[in-house]
Coordinates of C-alpha atoms and ligand atoms in Angstrom, one line a residue:
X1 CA 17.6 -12.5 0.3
X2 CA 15.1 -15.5 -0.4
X3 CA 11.6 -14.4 -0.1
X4 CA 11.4 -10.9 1.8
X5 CA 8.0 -9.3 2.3
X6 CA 7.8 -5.7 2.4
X7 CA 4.7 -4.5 4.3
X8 CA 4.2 -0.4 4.9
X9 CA 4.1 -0.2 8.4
X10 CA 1.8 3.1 9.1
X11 CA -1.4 4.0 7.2
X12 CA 0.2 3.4 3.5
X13 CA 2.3 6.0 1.0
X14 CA 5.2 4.8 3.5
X15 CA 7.1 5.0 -0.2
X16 CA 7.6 1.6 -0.3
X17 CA 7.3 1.8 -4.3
X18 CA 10.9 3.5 -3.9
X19 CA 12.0 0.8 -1.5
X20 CA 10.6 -2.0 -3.6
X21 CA 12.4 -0.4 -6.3
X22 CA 16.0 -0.5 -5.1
X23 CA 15.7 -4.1 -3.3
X24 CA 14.4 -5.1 -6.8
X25 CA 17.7 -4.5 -8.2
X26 CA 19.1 -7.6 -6.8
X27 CA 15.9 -9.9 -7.0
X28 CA 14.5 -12.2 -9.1
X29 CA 11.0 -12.1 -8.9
X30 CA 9.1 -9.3 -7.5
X31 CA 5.1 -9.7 -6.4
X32 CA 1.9 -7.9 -5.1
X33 CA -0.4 -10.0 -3.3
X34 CA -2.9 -8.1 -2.4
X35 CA -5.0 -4.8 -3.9
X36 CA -5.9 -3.2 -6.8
X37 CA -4.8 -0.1 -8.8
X38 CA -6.0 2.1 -5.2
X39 CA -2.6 1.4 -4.4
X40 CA 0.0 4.6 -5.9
X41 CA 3.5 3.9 -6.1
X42 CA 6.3 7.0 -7.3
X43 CA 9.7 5.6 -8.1
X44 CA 12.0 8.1 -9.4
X45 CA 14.5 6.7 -11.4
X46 CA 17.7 8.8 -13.3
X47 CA 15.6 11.7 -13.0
X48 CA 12.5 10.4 -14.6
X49 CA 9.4 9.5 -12.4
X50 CA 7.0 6.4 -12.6
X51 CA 3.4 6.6 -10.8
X52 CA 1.8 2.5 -10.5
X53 CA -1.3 1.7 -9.6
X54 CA -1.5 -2.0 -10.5
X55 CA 1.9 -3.0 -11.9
X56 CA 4.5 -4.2 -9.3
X57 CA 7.1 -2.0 -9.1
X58 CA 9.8 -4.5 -10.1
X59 CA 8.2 -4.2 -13.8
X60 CA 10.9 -1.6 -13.9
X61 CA 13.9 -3.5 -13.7
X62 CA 12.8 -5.9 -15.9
X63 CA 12.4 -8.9 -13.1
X64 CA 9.4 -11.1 -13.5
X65 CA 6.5 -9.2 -11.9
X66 CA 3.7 -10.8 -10.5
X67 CA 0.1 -10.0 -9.7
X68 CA -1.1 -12.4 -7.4
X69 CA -4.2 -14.4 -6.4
X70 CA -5.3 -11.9 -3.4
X71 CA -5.0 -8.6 -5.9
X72 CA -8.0 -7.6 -7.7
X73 CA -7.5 -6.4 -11.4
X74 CA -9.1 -3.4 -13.2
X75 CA -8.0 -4.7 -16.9
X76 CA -8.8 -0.9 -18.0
X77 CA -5.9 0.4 -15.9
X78 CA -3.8 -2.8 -16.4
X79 CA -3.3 -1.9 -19.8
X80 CA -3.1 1.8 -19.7
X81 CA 0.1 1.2 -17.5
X82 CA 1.2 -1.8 -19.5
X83 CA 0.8 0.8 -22.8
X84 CA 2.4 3.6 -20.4
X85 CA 5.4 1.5 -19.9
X86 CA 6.1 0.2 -23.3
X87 CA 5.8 4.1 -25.0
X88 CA 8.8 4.5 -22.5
X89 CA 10.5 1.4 -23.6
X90 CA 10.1 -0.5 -21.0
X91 CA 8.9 -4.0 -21.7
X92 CA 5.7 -5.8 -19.9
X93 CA 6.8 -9.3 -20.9
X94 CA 7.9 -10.2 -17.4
X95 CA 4.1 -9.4 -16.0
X96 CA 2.6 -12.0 -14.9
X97 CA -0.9 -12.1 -13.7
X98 CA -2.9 -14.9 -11.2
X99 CA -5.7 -16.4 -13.4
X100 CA -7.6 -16.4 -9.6
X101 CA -7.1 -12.6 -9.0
X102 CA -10.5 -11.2 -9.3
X103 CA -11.7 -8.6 -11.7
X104 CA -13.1 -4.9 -11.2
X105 CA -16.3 -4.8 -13.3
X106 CA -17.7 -1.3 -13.9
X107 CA -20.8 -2.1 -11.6
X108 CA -18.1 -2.2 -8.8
X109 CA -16.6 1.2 -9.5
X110 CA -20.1 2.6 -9.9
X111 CA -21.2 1.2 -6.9
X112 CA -18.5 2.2 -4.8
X113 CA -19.2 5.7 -5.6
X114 CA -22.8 5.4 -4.9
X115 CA -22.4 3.5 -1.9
X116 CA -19.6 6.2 -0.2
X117 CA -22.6 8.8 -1.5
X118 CA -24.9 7.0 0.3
X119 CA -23.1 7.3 3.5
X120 CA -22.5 10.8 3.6
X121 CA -20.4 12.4 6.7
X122 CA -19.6 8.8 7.2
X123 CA -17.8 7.8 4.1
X124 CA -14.7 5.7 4.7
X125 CA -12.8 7.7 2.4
X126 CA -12.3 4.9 -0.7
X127 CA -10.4 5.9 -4.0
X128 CA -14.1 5.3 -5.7
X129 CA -12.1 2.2 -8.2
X130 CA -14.6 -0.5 -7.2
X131 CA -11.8 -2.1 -5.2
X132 CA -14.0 -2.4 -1.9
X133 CA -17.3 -4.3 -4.0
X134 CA -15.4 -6.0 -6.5
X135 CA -13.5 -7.8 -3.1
X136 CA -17.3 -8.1 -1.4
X137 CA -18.2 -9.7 -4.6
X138 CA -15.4 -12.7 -4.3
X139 CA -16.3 -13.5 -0.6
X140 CA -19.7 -13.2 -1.9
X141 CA -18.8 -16.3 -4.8
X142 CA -20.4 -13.4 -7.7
X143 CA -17.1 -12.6 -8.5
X144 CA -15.6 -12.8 -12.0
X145 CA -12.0 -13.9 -12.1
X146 CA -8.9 -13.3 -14.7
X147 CA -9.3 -17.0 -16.0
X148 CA -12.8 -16.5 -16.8
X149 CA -11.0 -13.8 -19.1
X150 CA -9.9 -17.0 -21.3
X151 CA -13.5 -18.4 -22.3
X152 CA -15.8 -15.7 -23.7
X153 CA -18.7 -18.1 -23.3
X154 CA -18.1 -18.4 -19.5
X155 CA -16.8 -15.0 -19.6
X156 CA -20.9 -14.0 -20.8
X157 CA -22.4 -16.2 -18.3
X158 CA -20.9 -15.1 -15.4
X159 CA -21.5 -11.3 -16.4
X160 CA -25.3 -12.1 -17.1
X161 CA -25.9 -13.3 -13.7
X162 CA -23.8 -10.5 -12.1
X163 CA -26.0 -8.0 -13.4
X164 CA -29.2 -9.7 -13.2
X165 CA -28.4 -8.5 -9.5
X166 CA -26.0 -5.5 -9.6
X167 CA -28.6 -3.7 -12.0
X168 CA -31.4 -4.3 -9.6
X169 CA -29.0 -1.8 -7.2
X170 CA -28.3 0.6 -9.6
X171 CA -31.6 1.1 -10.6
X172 CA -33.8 0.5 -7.6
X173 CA -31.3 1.6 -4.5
X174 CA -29.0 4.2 -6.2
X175 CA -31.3 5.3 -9.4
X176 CA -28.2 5.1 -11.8
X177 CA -28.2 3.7 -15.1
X178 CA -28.4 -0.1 -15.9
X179 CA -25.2 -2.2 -17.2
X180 CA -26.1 -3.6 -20.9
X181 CA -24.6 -7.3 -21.3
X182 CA -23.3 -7.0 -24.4
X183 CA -21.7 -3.8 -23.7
X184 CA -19.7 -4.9 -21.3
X185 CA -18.8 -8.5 -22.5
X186 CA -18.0 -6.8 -25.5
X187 CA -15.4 -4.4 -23.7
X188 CA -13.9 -7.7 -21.3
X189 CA -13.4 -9.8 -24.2
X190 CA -11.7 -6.9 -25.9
X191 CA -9.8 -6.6 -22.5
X192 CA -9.1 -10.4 -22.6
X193 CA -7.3 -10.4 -25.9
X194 CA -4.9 -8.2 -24.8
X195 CA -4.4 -9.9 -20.9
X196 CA -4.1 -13.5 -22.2
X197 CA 0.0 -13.6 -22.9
X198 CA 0.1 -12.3 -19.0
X199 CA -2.2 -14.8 -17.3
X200 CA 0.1 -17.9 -16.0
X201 CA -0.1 -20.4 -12.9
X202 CA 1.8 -17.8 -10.4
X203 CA 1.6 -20.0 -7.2
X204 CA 3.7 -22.5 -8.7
X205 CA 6.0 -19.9 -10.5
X206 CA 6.8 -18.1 -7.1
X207 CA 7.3 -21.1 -5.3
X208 CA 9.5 -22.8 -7.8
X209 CA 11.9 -19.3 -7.7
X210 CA 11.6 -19.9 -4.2
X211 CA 12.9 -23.6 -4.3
X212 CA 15.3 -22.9 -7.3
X213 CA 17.1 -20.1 -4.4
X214 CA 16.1 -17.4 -6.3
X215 CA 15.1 -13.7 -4.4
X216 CA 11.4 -13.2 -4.3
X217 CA 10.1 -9.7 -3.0
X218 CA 6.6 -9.7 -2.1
X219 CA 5.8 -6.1 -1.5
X220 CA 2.2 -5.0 -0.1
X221 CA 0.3 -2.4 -0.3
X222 CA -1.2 0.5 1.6
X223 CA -0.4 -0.7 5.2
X224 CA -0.7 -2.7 8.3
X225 CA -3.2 0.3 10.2
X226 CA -5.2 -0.1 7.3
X227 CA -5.7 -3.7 7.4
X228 CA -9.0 -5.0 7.1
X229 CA -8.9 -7.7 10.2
X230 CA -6.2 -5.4 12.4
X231 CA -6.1 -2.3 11.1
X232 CA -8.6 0.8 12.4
X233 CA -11.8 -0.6 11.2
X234 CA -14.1 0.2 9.2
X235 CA -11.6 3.1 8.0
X236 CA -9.2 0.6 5.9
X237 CA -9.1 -1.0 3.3
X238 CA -10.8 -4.5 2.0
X239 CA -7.9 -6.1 1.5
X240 CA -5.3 -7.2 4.2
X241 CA -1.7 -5.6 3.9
X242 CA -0.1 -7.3 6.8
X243 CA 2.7 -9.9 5.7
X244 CA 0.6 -13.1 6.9
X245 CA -0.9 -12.0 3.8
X246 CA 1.7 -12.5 1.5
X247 CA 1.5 -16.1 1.5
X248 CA -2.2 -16.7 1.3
X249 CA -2.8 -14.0 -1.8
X250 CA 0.5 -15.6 -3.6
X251 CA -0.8 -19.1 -2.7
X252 CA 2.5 -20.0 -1.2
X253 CA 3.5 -21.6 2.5
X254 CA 4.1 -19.0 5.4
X255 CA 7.0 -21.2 6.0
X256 CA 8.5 -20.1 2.9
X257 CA 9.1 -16.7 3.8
X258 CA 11.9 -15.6 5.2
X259 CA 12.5 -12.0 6.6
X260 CA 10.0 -8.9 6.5
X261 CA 10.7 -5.7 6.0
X262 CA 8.9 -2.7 7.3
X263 CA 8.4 0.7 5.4
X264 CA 7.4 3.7 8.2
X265 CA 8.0 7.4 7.0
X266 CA 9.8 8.9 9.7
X267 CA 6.6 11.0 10.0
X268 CA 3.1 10.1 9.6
X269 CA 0.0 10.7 7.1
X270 CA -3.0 9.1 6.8
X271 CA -5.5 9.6 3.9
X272 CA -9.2 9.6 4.0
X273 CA -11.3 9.1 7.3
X274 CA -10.4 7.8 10.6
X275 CA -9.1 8.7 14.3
X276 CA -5.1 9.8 14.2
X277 CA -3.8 10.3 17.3
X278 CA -0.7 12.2 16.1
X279 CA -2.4 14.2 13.9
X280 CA -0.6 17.5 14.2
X281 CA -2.5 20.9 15.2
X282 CA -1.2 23.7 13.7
X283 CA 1.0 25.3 11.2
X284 CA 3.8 22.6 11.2
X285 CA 0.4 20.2 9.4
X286 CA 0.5 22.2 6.4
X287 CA 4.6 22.8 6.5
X288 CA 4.9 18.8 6.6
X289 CA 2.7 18.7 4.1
X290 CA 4.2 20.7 1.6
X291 CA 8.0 19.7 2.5
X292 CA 7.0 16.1 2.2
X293 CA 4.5 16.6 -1.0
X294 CA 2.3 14.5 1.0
X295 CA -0.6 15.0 -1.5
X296 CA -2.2 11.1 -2.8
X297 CA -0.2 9.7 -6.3
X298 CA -4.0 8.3 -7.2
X299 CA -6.6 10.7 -5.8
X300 CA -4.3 14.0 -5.5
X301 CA -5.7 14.2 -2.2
X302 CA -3.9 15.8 0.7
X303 CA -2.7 14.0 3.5
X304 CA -2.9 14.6 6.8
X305 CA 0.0 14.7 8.4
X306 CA 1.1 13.8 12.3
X307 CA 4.7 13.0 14.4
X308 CA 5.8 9.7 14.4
X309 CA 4.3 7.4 16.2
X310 CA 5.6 4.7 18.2
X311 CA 2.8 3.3 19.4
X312 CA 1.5 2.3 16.0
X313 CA 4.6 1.2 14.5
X314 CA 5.0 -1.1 18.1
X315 CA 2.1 -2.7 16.7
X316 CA 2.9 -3.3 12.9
X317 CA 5.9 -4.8 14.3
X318 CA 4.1 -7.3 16.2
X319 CA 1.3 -7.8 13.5
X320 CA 3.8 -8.6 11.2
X321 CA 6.6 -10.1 12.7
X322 CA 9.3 -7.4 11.6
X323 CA 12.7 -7.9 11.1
X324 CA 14.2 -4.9 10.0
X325 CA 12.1 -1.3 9.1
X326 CA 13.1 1.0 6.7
X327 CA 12.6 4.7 7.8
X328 CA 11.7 7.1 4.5
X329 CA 11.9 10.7 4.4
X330 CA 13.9 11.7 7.0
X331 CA 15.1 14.5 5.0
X332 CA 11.6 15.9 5.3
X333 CA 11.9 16.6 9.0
X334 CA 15.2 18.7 8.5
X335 CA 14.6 22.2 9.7
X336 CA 12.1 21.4 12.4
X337 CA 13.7 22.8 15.9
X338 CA 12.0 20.0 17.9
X339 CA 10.8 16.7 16.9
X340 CA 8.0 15.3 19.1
X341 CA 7.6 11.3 18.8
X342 CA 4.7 10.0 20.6
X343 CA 5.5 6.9 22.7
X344 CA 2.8 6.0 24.7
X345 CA -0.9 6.5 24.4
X346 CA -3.3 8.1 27.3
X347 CA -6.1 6.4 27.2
X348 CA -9.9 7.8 28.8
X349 CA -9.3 6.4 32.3
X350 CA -5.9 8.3 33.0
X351 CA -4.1 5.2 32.3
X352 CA -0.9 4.7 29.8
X353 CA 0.0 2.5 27.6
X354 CA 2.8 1.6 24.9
X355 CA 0.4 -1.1 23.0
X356 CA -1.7 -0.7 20.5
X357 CA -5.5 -0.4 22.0
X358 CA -7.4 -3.7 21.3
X359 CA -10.4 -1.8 21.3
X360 CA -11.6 1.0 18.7
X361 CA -13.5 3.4 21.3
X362 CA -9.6 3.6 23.4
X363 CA -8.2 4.0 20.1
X364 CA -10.5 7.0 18.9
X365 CA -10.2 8.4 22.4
X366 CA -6.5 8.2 23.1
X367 CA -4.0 10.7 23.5
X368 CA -0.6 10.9 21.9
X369 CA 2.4 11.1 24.8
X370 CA 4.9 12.7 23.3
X371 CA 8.9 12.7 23.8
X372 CA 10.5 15.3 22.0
X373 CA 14.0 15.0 20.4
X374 CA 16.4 17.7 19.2
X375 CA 15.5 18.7 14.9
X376 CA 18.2 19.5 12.9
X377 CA 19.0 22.6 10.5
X378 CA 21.8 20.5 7.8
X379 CA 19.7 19.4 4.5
X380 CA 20.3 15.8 4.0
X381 CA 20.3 15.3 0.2
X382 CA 24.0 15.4 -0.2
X383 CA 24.9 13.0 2.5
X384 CA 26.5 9.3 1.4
X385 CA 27.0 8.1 5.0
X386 CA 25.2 7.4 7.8
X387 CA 28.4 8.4 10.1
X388 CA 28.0 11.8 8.5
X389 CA 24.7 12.4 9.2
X390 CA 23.5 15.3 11.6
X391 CA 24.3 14.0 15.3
X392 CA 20.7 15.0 16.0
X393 CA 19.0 12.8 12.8
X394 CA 21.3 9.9 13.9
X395 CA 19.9 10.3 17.7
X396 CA 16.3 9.9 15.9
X397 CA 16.9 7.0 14.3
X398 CA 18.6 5.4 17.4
X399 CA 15.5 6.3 19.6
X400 CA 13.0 4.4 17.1
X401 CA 15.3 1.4 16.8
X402 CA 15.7 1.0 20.6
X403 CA 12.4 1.9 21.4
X404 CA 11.3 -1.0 18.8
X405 CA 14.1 -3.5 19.1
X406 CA 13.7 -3.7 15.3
X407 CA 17.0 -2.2 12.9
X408 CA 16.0 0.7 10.8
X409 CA 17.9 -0.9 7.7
X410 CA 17.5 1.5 5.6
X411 CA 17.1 5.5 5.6
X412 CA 15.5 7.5 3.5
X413 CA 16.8 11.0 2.5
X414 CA 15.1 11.9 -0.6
X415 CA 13.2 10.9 -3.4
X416 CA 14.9 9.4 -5.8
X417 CA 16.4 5.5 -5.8
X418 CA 19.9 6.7 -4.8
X419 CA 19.2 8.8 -1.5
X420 CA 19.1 5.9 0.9
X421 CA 21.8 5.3 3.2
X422 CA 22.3 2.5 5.3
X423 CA 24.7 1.2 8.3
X424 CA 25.3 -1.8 7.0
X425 CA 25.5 -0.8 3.5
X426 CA 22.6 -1.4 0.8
X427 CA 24.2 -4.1 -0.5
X428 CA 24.6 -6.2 2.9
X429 CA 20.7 -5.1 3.5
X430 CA 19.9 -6.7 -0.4
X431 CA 22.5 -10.0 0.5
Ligands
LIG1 P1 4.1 4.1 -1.4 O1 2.7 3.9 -1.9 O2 4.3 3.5 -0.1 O3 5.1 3.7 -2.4 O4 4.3 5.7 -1.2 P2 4.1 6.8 -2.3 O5 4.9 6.5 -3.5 O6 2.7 7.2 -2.4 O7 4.8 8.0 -1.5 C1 6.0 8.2 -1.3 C2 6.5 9.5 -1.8 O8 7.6 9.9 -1.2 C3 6.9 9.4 -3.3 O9 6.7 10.6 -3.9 C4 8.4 9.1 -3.2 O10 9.1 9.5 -4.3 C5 8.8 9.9 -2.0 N1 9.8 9.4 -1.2 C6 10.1 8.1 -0.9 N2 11.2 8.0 -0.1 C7 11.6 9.3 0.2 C8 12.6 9.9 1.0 O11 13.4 9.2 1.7 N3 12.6 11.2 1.0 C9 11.8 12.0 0.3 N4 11.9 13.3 0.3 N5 10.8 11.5 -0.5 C10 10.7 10.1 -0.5

């Protein structure tokens, strides 16, 4: 296993933290390359559960964890988690932090509240962490980065000329309190002490592991439908997911990369705002809900919830040239009598189509053909073995590999580390 991307392949909270967890195991190196602590991970390990917003989920296995150029850092959070971990005796040493990620500043998180205010019935549904400005702010060159972290005297310029601006919106647009200067240089150099051991030249680390033949996971996060150039804009995120990604926010060559894995709950949910064809009508919503504890790890919201759908996932295999998809939470779907799985999408005109509309107004307009499969009664927590799973649950599985040509390389039948099965066996799927 060289360098493997792991992308979510739906609308995020695929659990790829739990996936990212187990191929961890048998890597070396283990990165996020895009994001900021929006992005809630629950790996559940010996009984004992982790939530991450910013850390890699690697961090738990001791394997050197990086934050990479393309994520955006709230130091704040950072080192809650960092001071989370190590009360549980589990070391940060092997973080490792891009000095070219960019920083959340609290103008962004104050902002991003006022500005989802602002818009009202329209909001796009952000987690409110400054994630969305602080990432306007780097294309917009006002950004502040984690090496500016390392000189307090650049470190007071670049925050004076931030605000000189950002105030004039708090005050004037929003009519919310100004940001002193020394109140928050004073807080970031604070922040900086405590960051400086992390900050190291990651593009060269990760590409030397690469070279050296070591394994390097490069796990994204929320997913390819959220996507900021292909996803269901404006209702994604400001980041992009997809594994193209992976290179540009590690700072490594495409070329490099070798094999990249999907994550697609064997359901779906979507958080926040936004069309959903498969949304599902009815009482089986809420049952999903609660059987899959599909509330947010971050916000606590609840997700909606919807069938599979194959249409979508046709698309996140295109967008990021697949290889293999793991399916999580099939466990979740036990003791549904019938299973619809939407394969094709009826668009305005009468027409069909098995491809992802091009278009947003097709998208929003679309609906879900459905083909529905056989459920199954059996609980699936105790099974070891594919071969021993229901006839009905291995049908399922068949149907979305054949109708993707991609393997499902993993299954998911509960929470914790150890319920995955897989054909091949884990270990071939880790080799
Ligand atoms: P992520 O952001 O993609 O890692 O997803 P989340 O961690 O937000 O959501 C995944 C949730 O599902 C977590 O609570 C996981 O512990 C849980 N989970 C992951 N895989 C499985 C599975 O196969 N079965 C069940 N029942 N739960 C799972």
């Amino acid at each position: 296993m060289p360098a493997t991307v792991i992308v979510g392949a739906q609308w995020g909270d695929e659990g790829k933290g739990k996936i990212v967890d187990l191929l961890a195991q048998s890597s070396d190196v283990v990165c996020r390359y895009q994001g900021g602590p929006n992005a809630g991970h629950t790996v559940i390990v010996g009984g004992e559960t982790f939530k991450f917003r910013h850390l890699p989920s690697g961090i738990l296995s001791g394997k050197v964890s990086v934050l990479g150029a393309g994520c955006v850092v709230d130091p704040e959070v950072l080192l809650e988690e960092i001071d989370g971990l190590e009360e549980r005796g589990i070391s940060s040493d092997p973080l490792k932090i891009s000095g070219n990620a960019h920083l959340i500043m609290p103008w962004h998180i104050a902002l991003d509240g006022a500005g989802e205010k602002r818009l009202g019935k329209l909001q796009i549904g952000t987690t409110r962490r400054g994630i969305g400005p602080a990432y306007a702010d780097k294309a917009a060159r006002l950004g502040i980065r984690v090496q500016d972290l390392l000189d307090a005297k650049i470190l007071r310029q670049k925050i004076e000329t931030a605000l000189a601006e950002k105030n004039i919106w708090l005050e004037r647009v929003y009519e919310l309190e100004p940001f002193e200067l020394e109140d928050v240089a004073s807080r970031y150099e604070g922040f900086a002490q405590r960051l400086r051991p992390f900050v190291a030249d990651t593009s060269l680390l990760v590409d030397e592991a690469i070279r050296d033949g070591r394994n390097v996971l490069l796990e994204g996060a929320q997913g390819t439908l959220l996507d900021l150039d292909h996803g269901t804009y404006p209702f994604v995120t400001s980041s992009n997911p997809i594994a193209g990604a992976a290179a540009t926010g590690i700072g490594i060559g495409p070329t490099r990369i070798d094999r990249v894995m999907g994550v697609a709950k064997a359901y779906v949910t979507r958080v926040g705002e936004g069309p959903f064809p498969t949304e599902i009508v009815g009482p089986d919503q809420e049952r999903l809900r609660e059987l899959g504890g599909e509330y947010g790890t971050v916000t606590g919201r609840q997700r909606r919830c919807g069938w599979l759908d194959l249409v979508g996932l046709r698309y996140a295999v295109r967008l990021n040239g697949m290889t293999s998809l793991a399916l999580t939470k099939l466990d979740v779907l036990s003791s549904f009598a019938e299973l619809p799985v939407c394969v094709r999408y009826r668009l305005r005109d009468g027409t069909e189509t098995d491809e992802f509309p091009a278009h947003q107004s097709d998208f929003h307009h679309c609906e879900p053909v459905y083909e529905t499969l056989p459920g199954w009664h059996e609980p699936l927590d105790a099974i070891d073995d594919v071969a021993t799973l229901p006839q009905a649950a291995r049908d399922y599985v068949d149907f979305v590999e054949e109708r993707l040509g991609v393997e499902v390389c993993l299954i998911g039948t509960g929470a914790s580390r150890e319920r995955v099965l897989s054909r091949r066996g884990v270990e071939a799927v880790l080799s």
